[in-house]
Amino acid sequence: MNAGAFLKLFARNRLAAAGGLILVFVVLIALAAPILPLQDPYAQDTADKFLRPFSDGHFLGTDHLGRDILSRLIWGTRLSLVVGLVASFGAAFFGSIIGIVAGYFGGRTDNWLMRGIDMLMAFPYILLALAIVAALGPGLTNALIAVAVVNIPFFARNIRGVTVTLAHKEFVDAARLSGMTDIRIMLSEILPNVLPVIVIAMSTTVGWMILETAGLSFLGLGSQPPVADLGSMLGEGRNALITDPHASIIPGIMIFVIVMSVNLMGDGIRDALDPRLRSGALTRPMARTLVDRDAVPEPPANPALLDLQDLRTEFRVGNRTLKALSGVSLEVRPGECLGLIGESGSGKSVTALSVMGLVASPPGVIAGGAVRYAGQELLGAPFSELRELRGNRISYIFQDPLATLHPLYTVGDQIVEAIQAHRSTPNAQARARALELLNAVRIPNAERRLGDYPHELSGGMRQRVGIAMALANEPDLIIADEPTTALDVTVQAQILALLDDLRRDRGVAILFITHDFGVVAQLCDRVAVMYAGRIVETGPTDAILDAPAHPYTRRLIACVPRLGEGRRALHAIPGLPPAVDDLPAGCAFAPRCDKATDACRTGEITLAKSAANRAVRCLYPEGDVA
Amino acid sequence: MGGYILKRLLAAIPVILGITVIVFLIMSLIPGDPATAILGSYATPENVEKLNRDLGLDKPLVSQYFIWLGNMVQGDFGRSFSLNRPVLDEVLERFGATLILAGTSLVLCSIFGILAGVISASRQYGLADKAITFVVLIGISIPSFFLGMMMILLFAVKLRWLPVSGMYAIYGGGDLPDLLRHLAMPAIALAVVATGVIARLSRSAMLEVLRQDFIRTARAKGVKENRVVWRHALKAAMVSIIPVIGVQAGFVLSGAVYIETVFQWPGVGRMLVTAILTRDILLVQGGVVIVAACYVLFNLAVDVAQSLLDPRVKI
Ligand code: SF4
């Protein structure tokens, strides 16, 4: 990021900019103190002590010795800022030396230095500062030293972390080989690279250090009379807090203003430098995907178990819109298994998650279409209705069960929860049911496994738990989003066999998302092929496997490894699927299709019925299907 | 579990030893003759000679350290000359008062910090989030000693709800309600900054967790949203919030020094400040070592709590 972009981002954060302005103003006034027409901050006039603010000749009043508070405030601010800055530089200087040396040399040196730093950090910081002041004696310089020392570990740790990653980069090795001395390498190669970290660390601590030195002065351990920084002004004012509060309120507010503006600026700098904030990656998904659609499609004449109608899901990031789904329609009938197949990025998972409003939002938005469960429209339904269906009538099995199971709950608790989310089953009964489910998904030693945490199970066992959880409420439909992808081949086969049995025994419908035609062939009655956010071909599994109509389908099928041939033809489809924010006009597959003509690249190509129960989105379908 | 705690206790010993070394080194910075510095105005020739003998101050630095360490292990932290009583007795008595204050503050800031953080995160960019973020910003910027003084002005002087200072009323009182009335203001003033810090970190920890796949799983199960946030997400977020609370305990303990001074709370912090001003070196030394050692043990307890919460931590 260049300086201009940084400033722009920084300015966009209005609070940070306000903090910056205030700070600049305070600093300017403090700098100008010698040339401002201020009264002598030390001139006492006991006759005029504790004058209220706005008195004649004393804009902010006078203190207990009749000294002008405005003048003392500005000089005090100047002193506090200087002391805070010097302490900050001191801590940064020594902390960086320790950090760079430890990180650069590593090994023993690193170990001993960091041990020492850890020891320093074992103190509540002020105890260390107090001990130092106790040894050196009260006084502003000593307080400054104490505050600087206490903050050294923070710098040492941060700088060491960065240096360690730098110490083994090529350019450092190259410098070493060229015979540069260690000191020169640290100064000329490492230091410039850690400088930004030092600056950030300083910007986050300088406010602290101003506050801490003011604190020590407040306790009477810092600046000694008659010299006063903000802290000792506050400390002196405290003696007359009840009778003459203005003498403490004024310096107190000044400290507050300085620390607050430094904090605001520090936050602004951090935000501007953090790429995650800009990309919106730090937003939390809401309980359901946002829906922002103009019209609801007419309900189908004879509704299936699940109907997706012209579903359009987008990701809105900043002012870009990525169309993940551009009109997906499909239906799942009771007890049927529909395979939804495509490469990663084709939109198959987004389709699956859109059904129950589980697409992370922001940035996901359902921009059009409808989802109907047994005729009931879900996208516009109140959240309570949607939640009632989730995991109850329609449940999910996700890809990576280590990430999708809660790491801190036992599997038993997680299954029990799935049951109790929808029924008020007593605990003991729910537990018995959970055991039953674990047995049903063929987990050995089910009784004992109930008390295990997900990380204690193997990948295959975890996925069985995921399946058990999906079955908990005898759903009508299970949406399985690549449930076997993360597993090795033998376990994959077992899980598929299990799903197939469950489907036949319980009559539950499955929407099976995968990128693997081999899996579809084993499990699914029908298949829908997705490409670039659209369905390009649908039909009965056998028919499509025998005679794929879409060139893309043909290539996908060609990717399936045959027995004994190992993994073959990974590159059977040249090129990559198009980015969904940059879809070509016409057929999205055209850039990778060897039959593409100019006609393919213009105009919309519809999903046309090609044979019994089959449809294809292609101008020149394969073979005799056309 | 027991083995784990024992292991951590053993690991704490070198840290505590390190603390004594650091304190010893700092104290050896004292300019001039140490015995005279320690005794201050009590430095008669006999006293100086006796102290030199007791602390081995005429011996080399290393043996001085071991004599000092040996004395401490036997519970002898020396004698406070300004108070004319053993350092250990004084420190323990004062430390009790500090624990009441700091402990209450730590409980307050944990509860309110986490509450604010969770609410803020679950309504990200909503009104509540913005309001909390703003209040937190003010909270972490206001010096606790200034806040304490303003609270005295408002609640004690103007509204007359609460007593200005002290731990108990001088006449009568001394019971729990009396303690609570005296405790309310200092505990809150001390908790404010830490509450802000914990709220901030809880918010970002929650945001981090709410994006995880297992939260999506909980929602896919049809778990009520309140439960998703307050159970599933918060439990996972606690793994990163608990260490923050451990760190904040150090800050609360540090802030207690100011707050005790503002409210004249008879704690160890105010004792240390007075001891520094009266150059009661042995009292400072003993107080710092004892409090720092307790802090190490507290952090150990935090680690154990952490491992209890997270089954993935190898015990
Ligand atoms: S429409 Fe044209 S480019 Fe697209 S798949 Fe068919 S033949 Fe290929």
PDB file of N, CA and C in Angstrom, chain A residues 323-353:
ATOM      1  N   LYS A 323     -21.435 -12.939  -8.907  1.00  0.00           N
ATOM      2  CA  LYS A 323     -22.656 -13.741  -9.058  1.00  0.00           C
ATOM      3  C   LYS A 323     -22.290 -15.207  -8.949  1.00  0.00           C
ATOM      4  N   ALA A 324     -22.494 -15.769  -7.765  1.00  0.00           N
ATOM      5  CA  ALA A 324     -22.136 -17.172  -7.565  1.00  0.00           C
ATOM      6  C   ALA A 324     -23.147 -18.090  -8.234  1.00  0.00           C
ATOM      7  N   LEU A 325     -24.415 -17.732  -8.164  1.00  0.00           N
ATOM      8  CA  LEU A 325     -25.452 -18.516  -8.820  1.00  0.00           C
ATOM      9  C   LEU A 325     -26.229 -17.592  -9.739  1.00  0.00           C
ATOM     10  N   SER A 326     -26.294 -17.950 -11.046  1.00  0.00           N
ATOM     11  CA  SER A 326     -27.110 -17.104 -11.913  1.00  0.00           C
ATOM     12  C   SER A 326     -28.327 -17.881 -12.370  1.00  0.00           C
ATOM     13  N   GLY A 327     -29.211 -18.168 -11.455  1.00  0.00           N
ATOM     14  CA  GLY A 327     -30.466 -18.804 -11.803  1.00  0.00           C
ATOM     15  C   GLY A 327     -30.371 -20.315 -11.782  1.00  0.00           C
ATOM     16  N   VAL A 328     -30.390 -20.896 -10.587  1.00  0.00           N
ATOM     17  CA  VAL A 328     -30.326 -22.355 -10.470  1.00  0.00           C
ATOM     18  C   VAL A 328     -31.718 -22.876 -10.137  1.00  0.00           C
ATOM     19  N   SER A 329     -32.186 -23.819 -10.945  1.00  0.00           N
ATOM     20  CA  SER A 329     -33.460 -24.461 -10.655  1.00  0.00           C
ATOM     21  C   SER A 329     -33.223 -25.959 -10.565  1.00  0.00           C
ATOM     22  N   LEU A 330     -33.742 -26.560  -9.521  1.00  0.00           N
ATOM     23  CA  LEU A 330     -33.712 -28.023  -9.469  1.00  0.00           C
ATOM     24  C   LEU A 330     -34.754 -28.492  -8.479  1.00  0.00           C
ATOM     25  N   GLU A 331     -35.061 -29.788  -8.532  1.00  0.00           N
ATOM     26  CA  GLU A 331     -36.027 -30.330  -7.592  1.00  0.00           C
ATOM     27  C   GLU A 331     -35.526 -31.651  -7.048  1.00  0.00           C
ATOM     28  N   VAL A 332     -35.882 -31.915  -5.806  1.00  0.00           N
ATOM     29  CA  VAL A 332     -35.555 -33.199  -5.197  1.00  0.00           C
ATOM     30  C   VAL A 332     -36.873 -33.802  -4.741  1.00  0.00           C
ATOM     31  N   ARG A 333     -37.122 -35.054  -5.178  1.00  0.00           N
ATOM     32  CA  ARG A 333     -38.375 -35.703  -4.790  1.00  0.00           C
ATOM     33  C   ARG A 333     -38.141 -36.560  -3.548  1.00  0.00           C
ATOM     34  N   PRO A 334     -39.207 -36.895  -2.837  1.00  0.00           N
ATOM     35  CA  PRO A 334     -39.048 -37.667  -1.599  1.00  0.00           C
ATOM     36  C   PRO A 334     -38.260 -38.954  -1.852  1.00  0.00           C
ATOM     37  N   GLY A 335     -37.313 -39.233  -1.003  1.00  0.00           N
ATOM     38  CA  GLY A 335     -36.579 -40.489  -1.064  1.00  0.00           C
ATOM     39  C   GLY A 335     -35.563 -40.583  -2.179  1.00  0.00           C
ATOM     40  N   GLU A 336     -35.467 -39.528  -2.964  1.00  0.00           N
ATOM     41  CA  GLU A 336     -34.548 -39.609  -4.107  1.00  0.00           C
ATOM     42  C   GLU A 336     -33.173 -39.064  -3.735  1.00  0.00           C
ATOM     43  N   CYS A 337     -32.147 -39.535  -4.472  1.00  0.00           N
ATOM     44  CA  CYS A 337     -30.828 -38.956  -4.268  1.00  0.00           C
ATOM     45  C   CYS A 337     -30.414 -38.210  -5.522  1.00  0.00           C
ATOM     46  N   LEU A 338     -30.252 -36.910  -5.371  1.00  0.00           N
ATOM     47  CA  LEU A 338     -29.827 -36.089  -6.498  1.00  0.00           C
ATOM     48  C   LEU A 338     -28.379 -35.681  -6.300  1.00  0.00           C
ATOM     49  N   GLY A 339     -27.561 -35.956  -7.291  1.00  0.00           N
ATOM     50  CA  GLY A 339     -26.162 -35.538  -7.202  1.00  0.00           C
ATOM     51  C   GLY A 339     -25.999 -34.184  -7.869  1.00  0.00           C
ATOM     52  N   LEU A 340     -25.334 -33.283  -7.180  1.00  0.00           N
ATOM     53  CA  LEU A 340     -25.056 -31.972  -7.767  1.00  0.00           C
ATOM     54  C   LEU A 340     -23.547 -31.908  -7.931  1.00  0.00           C
ATOM     55  N   ILE A 341     -23.094 -31.860  -9.184  1.00  0.00           N
ATOM     56  CA  ILE A 341     -21.672 -32.057  -9.423  1.00  0.00           C
ATOM     57  C   ILE A 341     -21.077 -30.865 -10.161  1.00  0.00           C
ATOM     58  N   GLY A 342     -19.833 -30.574  -9.849  1.00  0.00           N
ATOM     59  CA  GLY A 342     -19.134 -29.498 -10.535  1.00  0.00           C
ATOM     60  C   GLY A 342     -17.763 -29.314  -9.915  1.00  0.00           C
ATOM     61  N   GLU A 343     -16.938 -28.515 -10.586  1.00  0.00           N
ATOM     62  CA  GLU A 343     -15.621 -28.218 -10.028  1.00  0.00           C
ATOM     63  C   GLU A 343     -15.780 -27.238  -8.868  1.00  0.00           C
ATOM     64  N   SER A 344     -14.685 -27.033  -8.134  1.00  0.00           N
ATOM     65  CA  SER A 344     -14.801 -26.044  -7.066  1.00  0.00           C
ATOM     66  C   SER A 344     -14.969 -24.670  -7.706  1.00  0.00           C
ATOM     67  N   GLY A 345     -15.832 -23.872  -7.130  1.00  0.00           N
ATOM     68  CA  GLY A 345     -16.116 -22.571  -7.711  1.00  0.00           C
ATOM     69  C   GLY A 345     -17.291 -22.603  -8.659  1.00  0.00           C
ATOM     70  N   SER A 346     -17.875 -23.790  -8.880  1.00  0.00           N
ATOM     71  CA  SER A 346     -18.998 -23.848  -9.817  1.00  0.00           C
ATOM     72  C   SER A 346     -20.282 -23.360  -9.172  1.00  0.00           C
ATOM     73  N   GLY A 347     -20.292 -23.238  -7.851  1.00  0.00           N
ATOM     74  CA  GLY A 347     -21.494 -22.771  -7.170  1.00  0.00           C
ATOM     75  C   GLY A 347     -22.290 -23.888  -6.535  1.00  0.00           C
ATOM     76  N   LYS A 348     -21.759 -25.103  -6.550  1.00  0.00           N
ATOM     77  CA  LYS A 348     -22.556 -26.211  -6.011  1.00  0.00           C
ATOM     78  C   LYS A 348     -22.745 -26.103  -4.500  1.00  0.00           C
ATOM     79  N   SER A 349     -21.663 -25.688  -3.795  1.00  0.00           N
ATOM     80  CA  SER A 349     -21.811 -25.549  -2.350  1.00  0.00           C
ATOM     81  C   SER A 349     -22.690 -24.360  -2.000  1.00  0.00           C
ATOM     82  N   VAL A 350     -22.570 -23.289  -2.765  1.00  0.00           N
ATOM     83  CA  VAL A 350     -23.416 -22.122  -2.520  1.00  0.00           C
ATOM     84  C   VAL A 350     -24.879 -22.504  -2.698  1.00  0.00           C
ATOM     85  N   THR A 351     -25.145 -23.338  -3.711  1.00  0.00           N
ATOM     86  CA  THR A 351     -26.511 -23.812  -3.902  1.00  0.00           C
ATOM     87  C   THR A 351     -26.982 -24.547  -2.648  1.00  0.00           C
ATOM     88  N   ALA A 352     -26.130 -25.460  -2.179  1.00  0.00           N
ATOM     89  CA  ALA A 352     -26.508 -26.262  -1.013  1.00  0.00           C
ATOM     90  C   ALA A 352     -26.789 -25.379   0.196  1.00  0.00           C
ATOM     91  N   LEU A 353     -25.916 -24.399   0.418  1.00  0.00           N
ATOM     92  CA  LEU A 353     -26.059 -23.564   1.614  1.00  0.00           C
ATOM     93  C   LEU A 353     -27.214 -22.578   1.479  1.00  0.00           C
TER      94      LEU A 353
END
